[in-house]
């Protein structure tokens, strides 16, 4: 391990460390624009210059490895100086060059207050300029409804280009031209449709790339910042919700290396305008085929009287994808008091059930475990659309040249090379018997990983596919004390918490598919939908439907009574991500008008029935919930599941594997939930992306 002398302080660093990293380990700030710890080194801004004794001029510290430094004449450690006069003059010179063509339009720039160029010009620049010629001007680019461009401000750090190429894996941005004609642009002058494109806004150190929906709406210092959790997928990305005057103005990622690193999908980032649109803000009751406004008391009385008069076997409750653990727990308590058995939190109809062990429903390797995998088998899963940030992590591991990926199911572009095995579940049997080439990859892998998605877990073949996935994990040594390579890829934020709480059919109860089948035959009299919009509402027949949720979507259109609830930014709720990590959202704003927190609605409903819950506030509810499921009390922790549960699952009998092709997992990435469908930005992105796909393929 090399020893260095940095400004008179000796420090020992690891091999391969850059001079910039070593200086910051020693506590000295090094300015930079092009350098980013998660991107390749470009070395083209020259702002990170430092002086090294024995070298004739300052060096770019981001591009110099400590192993390349020579020791002093007496064998003493290399001496690095970061605060000398030559370094100061060099940085001032670099800053002056950077500002030669910059428009200096800070008062009207959306980056104001968060701009690296502003901050470093104050700290390392000079107060006068010597360049009086006309500044260079660059035409702005229209790259879609998400990213606003002011390319005259661009300093050619190429962070955006490197992110799109290396992290997102989509070469949609590049640098063309030379010298003063160089500019960043899309290759074909069209909208960017990568699921992670919004991250270039955070990466841009100047105001060249900013958020188009957020443009000219607020300054950073005007916003109230609330740490929370994203619910657009099951990853549980850490986010910051910025609000002003009771409205969410933007959503930003928070750093969490164990979950989302510092990235965020476009749906999670730009969903916020959907929080204002199509909101349910007061109760409604359907009369004469039309909905009319009602008071809370009237609505609760109607619902309670109807629920208590229903025969339990003809009643059902379904939970949607965005519900928190608190309202799921409260709804389950209500079902227990009414002795209802037909419950389900799996509105997509998958067969996942903790009765086969917690390990059978979790991403057991953990998200960080992807960094140790050397072979991944995807079964009916498309992580690019189901969990884009997780897909970027798989790509990052693949880019190191230490990972091979096999695919069973729909053949789609995942941004990295894959071995396509087959379209149907029959390929699982071929893989177990070693009849395909990828079997050798799994055999030679030290840490193989099996990831099964929802398209393989739905329908009559779902259980067979799950058992076969478990058998493959056992067969290829993916189940050990030090490694559990069996993983389920969820796409719904509420799913793992619902499974942990046991919101599933009990005893003689039936699940989602059978509930809808019986409702279609008019054998269901009452259905309670807790934010469940992804079901076929036309199959609900003549059942009395109560919809509790935040948006006027599919469920509300069909409902006989609407009880307005909260969005995830308007409540404190507990969510469990796909790896079993317990996290909590924090309320950033209050719900609109008469809308209430979902657990409070259910508590009021239990009181109207004369079957009150034993809690009166959120803390008391959580105390009961933690008693029922102690795992939920372990905030920001993962309670690992026993890999022997997967071995036991693999021992179960199967009937036969289907030759039918597994269907694509996600039809439209941008419109997967009620908030997304209410978002104007998400609808614009959907129209652009799928219009481009039709143009590329010549099909509709």
XYZ file of C-alpha atoms in Angstrom, residues 58-694:
637
model
C 0.628 20.729 -11.954
C -1.073 17.416 -12.777
C -4.732 16.425 -13.167
C -5.232 14.540 -9.900
C -8.284 12.600 -11.149
C -6.265 10.885 -13.879
C -3.053 10.207 -11.942
C -2.744 6.920 -10.061
C -0.783 6.966 -6.799
C 1.148 3.905 -7.986
C 2.582 6.020 -10.801
C 4.162 8.558 -8.434
C 7.894 8.261 -7.870
C 9.361 8.468 -4.363
C 11.753 11.284 -3.379
C 15.546 11.134 -3.809
C 15.974 9.583 -0.357
C 13.156 7.114 -0.854
C 10.667 9.294 1.020
C 6.964 9.130 0.048
C 5.857 11.227 -2.925
C 4.940 14.759 -1.807
C 1.656 16.270 -3.021
C 0.750 19.937 -2.492
C -2.821 21.206 -2.958
C -2.711 24.766 -1.589
C 0.426 26.283 -3.107
C 0.582 29.444 -5.223
C 1.196 27.538 -8.505
C -1.889 25.383 -7.814
C -3.946 28.467 -6.988
C -2.868 30.219 -10.190
C -3.492 27.097 -12.275
C -7.032 26.684 -10.945
C -7.791 30.357 -11.493
C -6.585 30.012 -15.060
C -8.748 26.949 -15.688
C -11.788 28.701 -14.226
C -11.168 31.744 -16.406
C -11.072 29.558 -19.507
C -14.276 27.766 -18.490
C -16.090 31.085 -18.106
C -14.891 32.531 -21.426
C -17.920 31.138 -23.306
C -20.285 30.601 -20.395
C -23.258 33.011 -20.685
C -23.094 33.980 -16.958
C -26.900 33.999 -16.797
C -27.150 32.780 -13.190
C -30.211 34.944 -12.293
C -32.381 33.051 -14.802
C -30.717 29.632 -14.540
C -32.572 26.798 -12.831
C -29.271 25.454 -11.547
C -28.810 28.575 -9.399
C -28.135 27.664 -5.790
C -27.109 24.109 -6.730
C -24.454 24.866 -9.334
C -20.936 23.475 -9.028
C -19.699 26.179 -11.405
C -21.088 28.924 -9.142
C -19.593 27.377 -6.025
C -16.166 26.740 -7.502
C -16.007 30.129 -9.229
C -16.507 31.687 -5.786
C -13.901 29.465 -4.139
C -11.252 29.143 -6.834
C -11.961 31.829 -9.454
C -11.071 35.488 -9.867
C -13.353 38.516 -9.873
C -12.406 39.864 -13.320
C -12.248 38.521 -16.841
C -9.864 39.417 -19.651
C -11.832 38.042 -22.593
C -13.858 40.680 -24.469
C -14.691 38.889 -27.732
C -18.147 37.537 -28.500
C -19.076 34.393 -26.636
C -19.769 31.145 -28.435
C -23.454 30.246 -28.814
C -24.811 26.708 -29.203
C -28.279 25.796 -30.383
C -30.468 24.149 -27.720
C -31.635 20.617 -28.342
C -35.145 19.237 -27.901
C -34.461 15.883 -26.242
C -37.914 15.191 -24.864
C -40.256 16.372 -22.101
C -37.894 15.525 -19.223
C -34.629 17.383 -19.844
C -34.359 21.089 -20.659
C -31.209 22.095 -22.521
C -29.212 25.334 -22.489
C -26.170 24.058 -24.317
C -24.362 27.410 -24.412
C -23.696 26.786 -20.700
C -22.103 23.385 -21.366
C -18.434 23.030 -20.328
C -17.974 19.650 -22.069
C -17.324 17.663 -18.899
C -19.032 14.704 -20.683
C -20.560 13.383 -17.460
C -23.919 13.000 -19.213
C -22.379 11.095 -22.130
C -20.468 8.752 -19.831
C -23.525 8.114 -17.654
C -25.772 7.245 -20.590
C -23.128 4.970 -22.120
C -21.669 3.308 -19.025
C -24.433 3.260 -16.381
C -27.676 3.402 -18.369
C -26.192 1.393 -21.237
C -27.995 3.400 -23.911
C -25.846 5.433 -26.293
C -28.294 8.269 -26.835
C -25.961 11.178 -26.053
C -22.578 11.988 -27.553
C -20.136 14.758 -28.403
C -19.843 15.859 -32.020
C -17.571 18.405 -33.663
C -14.127 19.646 -32.663
C -12.700 22.696 -30.925
C -15.184 25.517 -30.519
C -17.674 23.594 -32.688
C -17.878 20.695 -30.217
C -21.289 20.128 -28.657
C -23.239 17.499 -26.733
C -26.284 16.215 -28.589
C -28.438 13.202 -29.302
C -27.248 11.282 -32.320
C -30.455 11.558 -34.332
C -31.947 14.723 -32.786
C -34.795 12.912 -31.070
C -36.196 12.503 -27.579
C -34.277 10.449 -25.033
C -36.369 7.506 -23.816
C -33.922 5.720 -21.517
C -35.556 4.849 -18.174
C -32.687 6.510 -16.243
C -32.112 9.636 -18.341
C -33.130 12.093 -15.606
C -29.953 11.327 -13.670
C -27.947 13.472 -16.098
C -29.685 16.483 -14.513
C -28.043 15.691 -11.178
C -24.713 14.942 -12.836
C -24.516 18.149 -14.882
C -22.235 20.537 -12.942
C -23.627 23.603 -14.708
C -27.105 24.569 -15.947
C -26.805 22.958 -19.380
C -29.185 20.089 -18.493
C -32.033 20.889 -16.098
C -35.463 19.475 -15.325
C -37.972 20.625 -17.931
C -41.112 20.035 -15.787
C -39.488 21.939 -12.880
C -38.241 24.834 -15.043
C -38.802 28.323 -13.606
C -41.051 27.153 -10.769
C -38.964 27.478 -7.594
C -35.511 28.114 -6.169
C -33.848 25.396 -4.063
C -33.788 27.519 -0.908
C -37.575 28.013 -1.106
C -38.288 24.283 -0.864
C -38.971 22.129 2.170
C -36.946 18.952 1.843
C -38.351 15.670 3.196
C -36.510 12.350 3.137
C -38.729 9.526 1.939
C -38.945 6.269 -0.040
C -40.005 5.746 -3.656
C -42.938 3.408 -4.379
C -42.935 3.330 -8.184
C -41.288 -0.100 -8.060
C -40.280 -2.604 -5.378
C -36.656 -1.463 -5.115
C -37.397 1.056 -2.352
C -35.127 3.773 -3.758
C -34.271 6.481 -1.237
C -35.636 9.858 -2.337
C -35.977 13.444 -1.206
C -39.331 15.145 -1.746
C -39.057 18.920 -2.249
C -42.282 20.778 -1.580
C -43.581 24.347 -1.326
C -46.959 25.708 -0.231
C -48.456 22.242 0.124
C -47.391 21.000 -3.318
C -44.646 18.605 -4.339
C -42.333 20.508 -6.678
C -39.779 17.821 -7.479
C -38.379 14.458 -6.379
C -34.638 13.805 -6.092
C -32.585 10.678 -5.274
C -30.829 10.225 -1.933
C -27.570 8.349 -1.633
C -27.883 4.785 -0.357
C -25.202 2.464 -1.693
C -27.091 -0.614 -0.487
C -30.246 0.176 -2.467
C -30.183 2.724 -5.302
C -26.653 4.122 -4.972
C -27.412 7.683 -6.155
C -29.623 6.958 -9.153
C -33.377 7.174 -9.692
C -35.630 6.019 -12.514
C -37.418 8.611 -14.640
C -40.812 7.417 -13.463
C -39.832 7.915 -9.822
C -38.242 11.311 -10.493
C -40.899 12.932 -12.692
C -44.067 11.382 -11.271
C -44.774 14.385 -9.047
C -47.129 16.214 -11.408
C -49.401 13.164 -11.230
C -49.767 13.750 -7.472
C -51.885 16.840 -8.276
C -54.020 15.471 -11.114
C -57.179 13.350 -10.958
C -57.131 13.442 -7.154
C -59.925 12.028 -5.030
C -60.475 14.719 -2.422
C -63.941 13.908 -1.016
C -66.189 10.847 -0.591
C -68.571 9.849 -3.386
C -71.594 7.565 -3.540
C -73.043 6.143 -6.757
C -76.745 6.824 -7.296
C -78.639 6.316 -10.549
C -75.454 5.289 -12.368
C -73.694 8.519 -11.404
C -71.392 9.498 -8.549
C -72.414 12.288 -6.191
C -70.521 13.966 -3.395
C -71.218 12.725 0.113
C -70.115 13.442 3.643
C -67.673 11.143 5.388
C -70.350 10.047 7.825
C -72.814 9.152 5.087
C -70.210 7.223 3.106
C -68.901 5.314 6.137
C -72.419 4.459 7.307
C -73.334 3.077 3.866
C -70.149 1.025 3.616
C -70.382 -0.317 7.190
C -74.033 -1.306 6.900
C -73.376 -3.038 3.584
C -70.285 -4.892 4.839
C -71.988 -6.201 7.971
C -74.929 -7.523 5.936
C -72.804 -9.492 3.458
C -72.266 -13.235 3.665
C -68.465 -13.595 4.253
C -67.918 -16.134 1.467
C -69.376 -13.623 -1.033
C -67.090 -10.771 -0.005
C -63.461 -10.019 -0.867
C -60.689 -7.494 -0.262
C -57.854 -6.659 -2.678
C -54.781 -4.515 -1.994
C -53.039 -2.449 -4.681
C -49.384 -1.887 -5.485
C -48.826 1.397 -3.609
C -50.306 0.586 -0.182
C -48.151 0.847 2.935
C -47.942 -1.824 5.628
C -50.086 0.247 8.039
C -53.246 0.247 5.909
C -52.712 -3.372 4.863
C -52.520 -4.336 8.535
C -55.631 -2.281 9.378
C -57.593 -3.831 6.494
C -56.583 -7.300 7.626
C -57.835 -6.513 11.146
C -61.152 -5.454 9.621
C -61.347 -8.701 7.637
C -60.695 -10.712 10.800
C -63.489 -8.939 12.663
C -65.876 -9.652 9.778
C -64.538 -13.224 9.366
C -63.860 -12.650 5.684
C -61.511 -15.177 4.058
C -61.165 -13.901 0.488
C -58.163 -11.573 0.767
C -55.236 -10.939 -1.562
C -52.380 -8.462 -1.915
C -51.294 -10.001 -5.242
C -53.504 -8.168 -7.723
C -51.300 -9.404 -10.589
C -52.349 -12.986 -9.763
C -48.918 -14.416 -8.917
C -48.702 -17.545 -6.749
C -46.155 -16.236 -4.221
C -46.969 -17.306 -0.681
C -44.869 -17.242 2.522
C -46.262 -20.668 3.416
C -43.407 -21.990 1.264
C -40.982 -19.962 3.396
C -39.959 -16.288 3.440
C -37.048 -17.153 1.185
C -39.513 -18.060 -1.586
C -40.775 -14.460 -1.859
C -37.610 -12.382 -1.371
C -34.612 -11.178 -3.376
C -32.392 -13.201 -1.070
C -29.013 -12.283 -2.552
C -29.803 -8.616 -1.711
C -29.264 -5.772 -4.153
C -25.639 -5.407 -3.093
C -25.201 -9.141 -3.691
C -25.363 -8.481 -7.439
C -21.820 -7.148 -7.097
C -20.655 -10.660 -6.106
C -22.629 -12.636 -8.716
C -20.773 -14.155 -11.660
C -23.781 -15.705 -13.452
C -27.427 -14.593 -13.495
C -30.401 -16.476 -14.917
C -33.474 -14.313 -15.602
C -36.740 -16.274 -15.727
C -39.729 -14.279 -16.948
C -38.168 -11.057 -15.710
C -37.259 -7.768 -17.358
C -35.356 -5.755 -14.739
C -34.899 -2.857 -17.154
C -38.624 -2.093 -16.953
C -39.503 -3.620 -13.580
C -36.604 -2.090 -11.619
C -34.386 0.124 -13.819
C -31.931 1.046 -11.066
C -31.401 -2.627 -10.215
C -30.855 -3.298 -13.915
C -28.139 -0.620 -13.940
C -26.446 -2.479 -11.092
C -26.517 -5.715 -13.089
C -25.058 -3.847 -16.054
C -22.320 -2.379 -13.844
C -21.301 -5.879 -12.750
C -21.484 -7.140 -16.340
C -19.308 -4.239 -17.558
C -16.462 -5.478 -15.351
C -16.361 -8.613 -17.506
C -17.126 -10.870 -14.540
C -20.802 -11.658 -15.193
C -22.778 -13.618 -17.769
C -26.559 -13.362 -18.010
C -28.998 -15.959 -19.337
C -32.621 -15.206 -20.260
C -35.726 -17.396 -20.346
C -38.816 -15.520 -21.521
C -39.360 -12.579 -23.827
C -36.193 -11.527 -25.646
C -35.688 -7.823 -24.958
C -32.854 -5.288 -24.850
C -31.583 -5.220 -21.260
C -28.591 -2.903 -22.060
C -26.071 -5.747 -21.664
C -25.234 -8.924 -23.555
C -27.325 -11.975 -22.689
C -27.444 -15.674 -23.569
C -30.968 -16.289 -24.865
C -32.072 -19.766 -23.771
C -35.729 -19.940 -24.737
C -39.152 -18.328 -24.604
C -41.034 -20.906 -22.558
C -40.754 -22.605 -19.190
C -39.748 -25.829 -20.937
C -36.257 -24.292 -21.117
C -36.022 -24.699 -17.331
C -36.086 -28.441 -17.767
C -33.479 -28.286 -20.539
C -31.272 -26.175 -18.301
C -31.558 -28.582 -15.374
C -30.567 -31.472 -17.619
C -27.583 -29.500 -18.927
C -28.802 -29.530 -22.528
C -28.115 -25.833 -23.176
C -24.823 -23.954 -23.344
C -25.633 -21.677 -20.411
C -25.673 -24.719 -18.109
C -21.864 -24.763 -18.309
C -21.764 -21.096 -17.233
C -23.908 -21.849 -14.175
C -21.812 -24.915 -13.355
C -18.603 -22.921 -13.373
C -20.048 -19.940 -11.474
C -18.940 -19.390 -7.902
C -21.994 -17.303 -6.988
C -24.816 -18.074 -9.448
C -28.028 -16.102 -9.125
C -31.547 -17.090 -10.201
C -34.035 -14.212 -10.677
C -37.656 -15.140 -11.372
C -40.167 -12.468 -12.388
C -43.911 -12.146 -12.341
C -44.591 -13.349 -15.895
C -43.261 -16.778 -14.809
C -45.260 -16.717 -11.569
C -48.718 -16.041 -12.977
C -51.374 -18.466 -14.092
C -51.686 -22.212 -13.692
C -47.986 -22.800 -14.422
C -46.752 -20.317 -11.821
C -46.180 -22.839 -9.034
C -44.408 -25.258 -11.357
C -42.074 -22.515 -12.567
C -41.308 -21.457 -9.002
C -40.398 -25.031 -8.009
C -38.245 -25.427 -11.117
C -36.409 -22.191 -10.303
C -35.758 -23.558 -6.811
C -34.474 -26.813 -8.311
C -32.088 -24.902 -10.561
C -30.797 -22.923 -7.580
C -30.149 -26.183 -5.730
C -28.708 -27.953 -8.761
C -26.181 -25.189 -9.506
C -25.008 -24.719 -5.924
C -26.723 -21.351 -5.392
C -28.034 -22.335 -1.935
C -25.310 -22.245 0.705
C -24.622 -20.798 4.133
C -22.627 -17.962 2.565
C -24.799 -17.414 -0.517
C -28.517 -17.619 -1.290
C -28.870 -17.139 -5.019
C -32.664 -17.619 -5.263
C -34.396 -14.289 -5.953
C -37.882 -13.058 -6.745
C -38.117 -9.792 -8.682
C -41.166 -7.879 -7.441
C -42.513 -4.805 -9.204
C -45.057 -3.632 -6.586
C -43.925 -1.584 -3.584
C -46.630 -3.033 -1.321
C -46.138 -6.688 -2.198
C -43.494 -7.881 0.261
C -45.144 -6.109 3.208
C -48.504 -7.625 2.252
C -46.964 -11.093 2.128
C -45.163 -10.551 5.451
C -48.460 -9.518 7.062
C -50.247 -12.518 5.577
C -52.812 -10.578 3.555
C -53.690 -13.727 1.629
C -56.624 -16.126 1.337
C -57.180 -17.922 4.640
C -58.581 -21.417 5.127
C -61.329 -21.704 2.510
C -60.599 -18.293 1.005
C -59.773 -17.616 -2.646
C -57.212 -15.386 -4.359
C -57.395 -12.606 -6.944
C -58.008 -14.692 -10.058
C -60.787 -16.746 -8.487
C -62.337 -13.652 -6.894
C -62.588 -12.020 -10.330
C -63.910 -15.224 -11.904
C -66.668 -15.521 -9.312
C -67.464 -11.799 -9.540
C -67.869 -12.171 -13.296
C -70.463 -14.873 -12.604
C -72.199 -12.586 -10.071
C -71.173 -14.851 -7.184
C -69.477 -11.972 -5.322
C -71.660 -9.433 -3.544
C -69.017 -7.095 -2.130
C -65.419 -6.203 -3.088
C -63.217 -3.763 -1.179
C -60.396 -2.298 -3.288
C -57.544 -0.682 -1.355
C -55.860 1.155 -4.224
C -56.264 -1.900 -6.471
C -56.413 -0.503 -10.016
C -54.403 -3.062 -12.006
C -57.207 -5.634 -12.115
C -59.854 -6.110 -14.768
C -62.597 -3.933 -13.287
C -65.023 -5.036 -16.003
C -64.958 -8.482 -14.351
C -66.433 -7.221 -11.074
C -69.964 -7.964 -12.260
C -72.770 -6.634 -10.080
C -70.766 -6.668 -6.853
C -70.955 -3.651 -4.547
C -67.486 -2.091 -4.917
C -65.807 0.219 -2.430
C -62.672 1.932 -3.678
C -60.247 3.510 -1.232
C -57.372 5.346 -2.873
C -55.823 8.627 -3.883
C -56.595 8.905 -7.615
C -59.626 8.662 -9.852
C -58.379 5.704 -11.852
C -59.872 2.378 -12.971
C -61.039 1.306 -9.524
C -62.749 4.616 -8.779
C -64.570 4.577 -12.128
C -66.172 1.249 -11.221
C -66.782 1.992 -7.519
C -70.150 2.368 -5.804
C -68.517 4.235 -2.920
C -65.232 6.163 -3.056
C -63.220 6.861 0.102
C -60.388 9.354 -0.671
C -57.016 8.334 0.725
C -53.430 9.606 0.652
C -50.577 9.381 -1.819
C -47.213 8.167 -0.558
C -45.921 11.733 -0.174
C -48.786 12.605 2.172
C -48.331 10.028 4.909
C -45.800 8.262 7.052
C -45.864 4.645 5.965
C -43.801 1.488 6.204
C -42.665 -0.270 3.034
C -40.620 -3.440 2.618
C -38.548 -3.619 -0.545
C -37.930 -6.721 -2.637
C -34.916 -7.833 -0.550
C -36.886 -7.527 2.720
C -35.434 -4.163 3.807
C -37.911 -2.256 6.006
C -38.087 1.488 5.243
C -40.452 4.340 6.057
C -41.787 7.291 4.096
C -42.253 10.668 5.762
C -45.129 13.045 5.115
C -43.983 15.902 2.891
C -47.375 17.601 2.378
C -50.938 17.183 3.631
C -53.607 15.408 1.554
C -56.020 17.593 -0.423
C -59.346 18.791 0.954
C -61.214 15.956 2.749
C -58.829 13.089 1.900
C -57.498 11.201 4.928
C -54.722 8.768 5.757
C -55.771 5.268 4.763
C -55.309 3.645 8.181
C -57.467 6.410 9.713
C -60.258 5.699 7.194
C -60.239 2.009 8.120
C -60.199 2.835 11.825
C -63.235 5.108 11.347
C -64.956 2.362 9.327
C -64.381 -0.166 12.107
C -65.908 2.274 14.574
C -68.971 2.772 12.356
C -69.424 -1.018 12.343
C -69.224 -1.201 16.109
C -66.041 -3.278 15.813
C -63.404 -0.690 16.835
C -59.691 -1.326 16.551
C -57.550 -1.136 19.651
C -55.602 1.927 18.529
C -56.308 5.620 18.081
C -53.113 6.918 16.476
C -50.310 5.814 14.189
C -47.900 4.880 16.983
C -50.461 2.592 18.618
C -51.230 0.988 15.252
C -47.540 0.321 14.675
C -47.160 -1.163 18.128
C -49.881 -3.717 17.269
C -48.392 -4.302 13.826
C -44.941 -4.953 15.288
C -46.453 -7.468 17.692
C -48.093 -9.248 14.764
C -44.979 -9.043 12.559
C -41.826 -8.187 14.582
C -39.756 -8.000 11.404
C -41.484 -4.723 10.460
C -39.995 -3.009 13.508
C -36.457 -3.440 12.161
C -36.247 -0.183 10.227
C -33.482 -0.033 7.586
C -32.567 -3.642 8.296
C -32.932 -6.915 6.416
C -33.990 -10.069 8.224
C -32.432 -12.837 6.159
C -34.476 -15.870 5.240
C -33.347 -19.496 5.593
C -32.016 -20.943 2.316
C -33.218 -24.391 3.440
C -36.753 -23.193 2.671
C -35.801 -23.107 -1.019
C -34.339 -26.606 -0.787
C -37.646 -27.803 0.686
C -39.546 -26.006 -2.085
C -37.397 -27.760 -4.692
C -38.487 -31.148 -3.305
C -42.148 -30.551 -4.170
C -43.730 -32.422 -7.050
C -44.528 -30.761 -10.361
C -46.954 -31.724 -13.083
C -45.282 -30.537 -16.293
C -43.714 -27.515 -17.894
C -45.569 -25.401 -20.434
C -44.347 -24.817 -23.985
C -46.219 -21.498 -24.113
C -43.992 -18.441 -24.394
C -43.727 -16.287 -21.292
C -45.306 -12.908 -22.021
C -43.443 -9.589 -21.527
C -43.565 -8.410 -17.922
C -44.440 -4.728 -18.427
C -46.527 -3.410 -21.307
C -45.860 0.281 -20.706
C -43.105 1.346 -18.298
C -44.454 4.871 -17.860
C -48.099 4.012 -17.050
C -47.997 1.236 -14.455
C -50.019 2.796 -11.609
C -52.696 5.454 -10.927
C -50.205 8.246 -10.152
C -48.283 7.571 -13.358
C -51.434 7.542 -15.454
C -52.440 10.883 -13.941
C -49.080 12.421 -14.850
C -48.974 14.548 -17.995
C -45.204 14.064 -18.219
C -45.460 10.282 -18.027
C -48.142 10.242 -20.721
C -45.930 12.373 -22.963
C -42.983 10.037 -22.427
C -45.193 7.024 -23.161
C -46.370 8.569 -26.438
C -42.800 9.433 -27.503
C -41.256 6.082 -26.643
C -43.873 3.891 -28.220
C -44.137 6.126 -31.297
C -40.378 5.704 -31.766
C -40.710 1.935 -31.358
C -43.422 1.824 -34.017
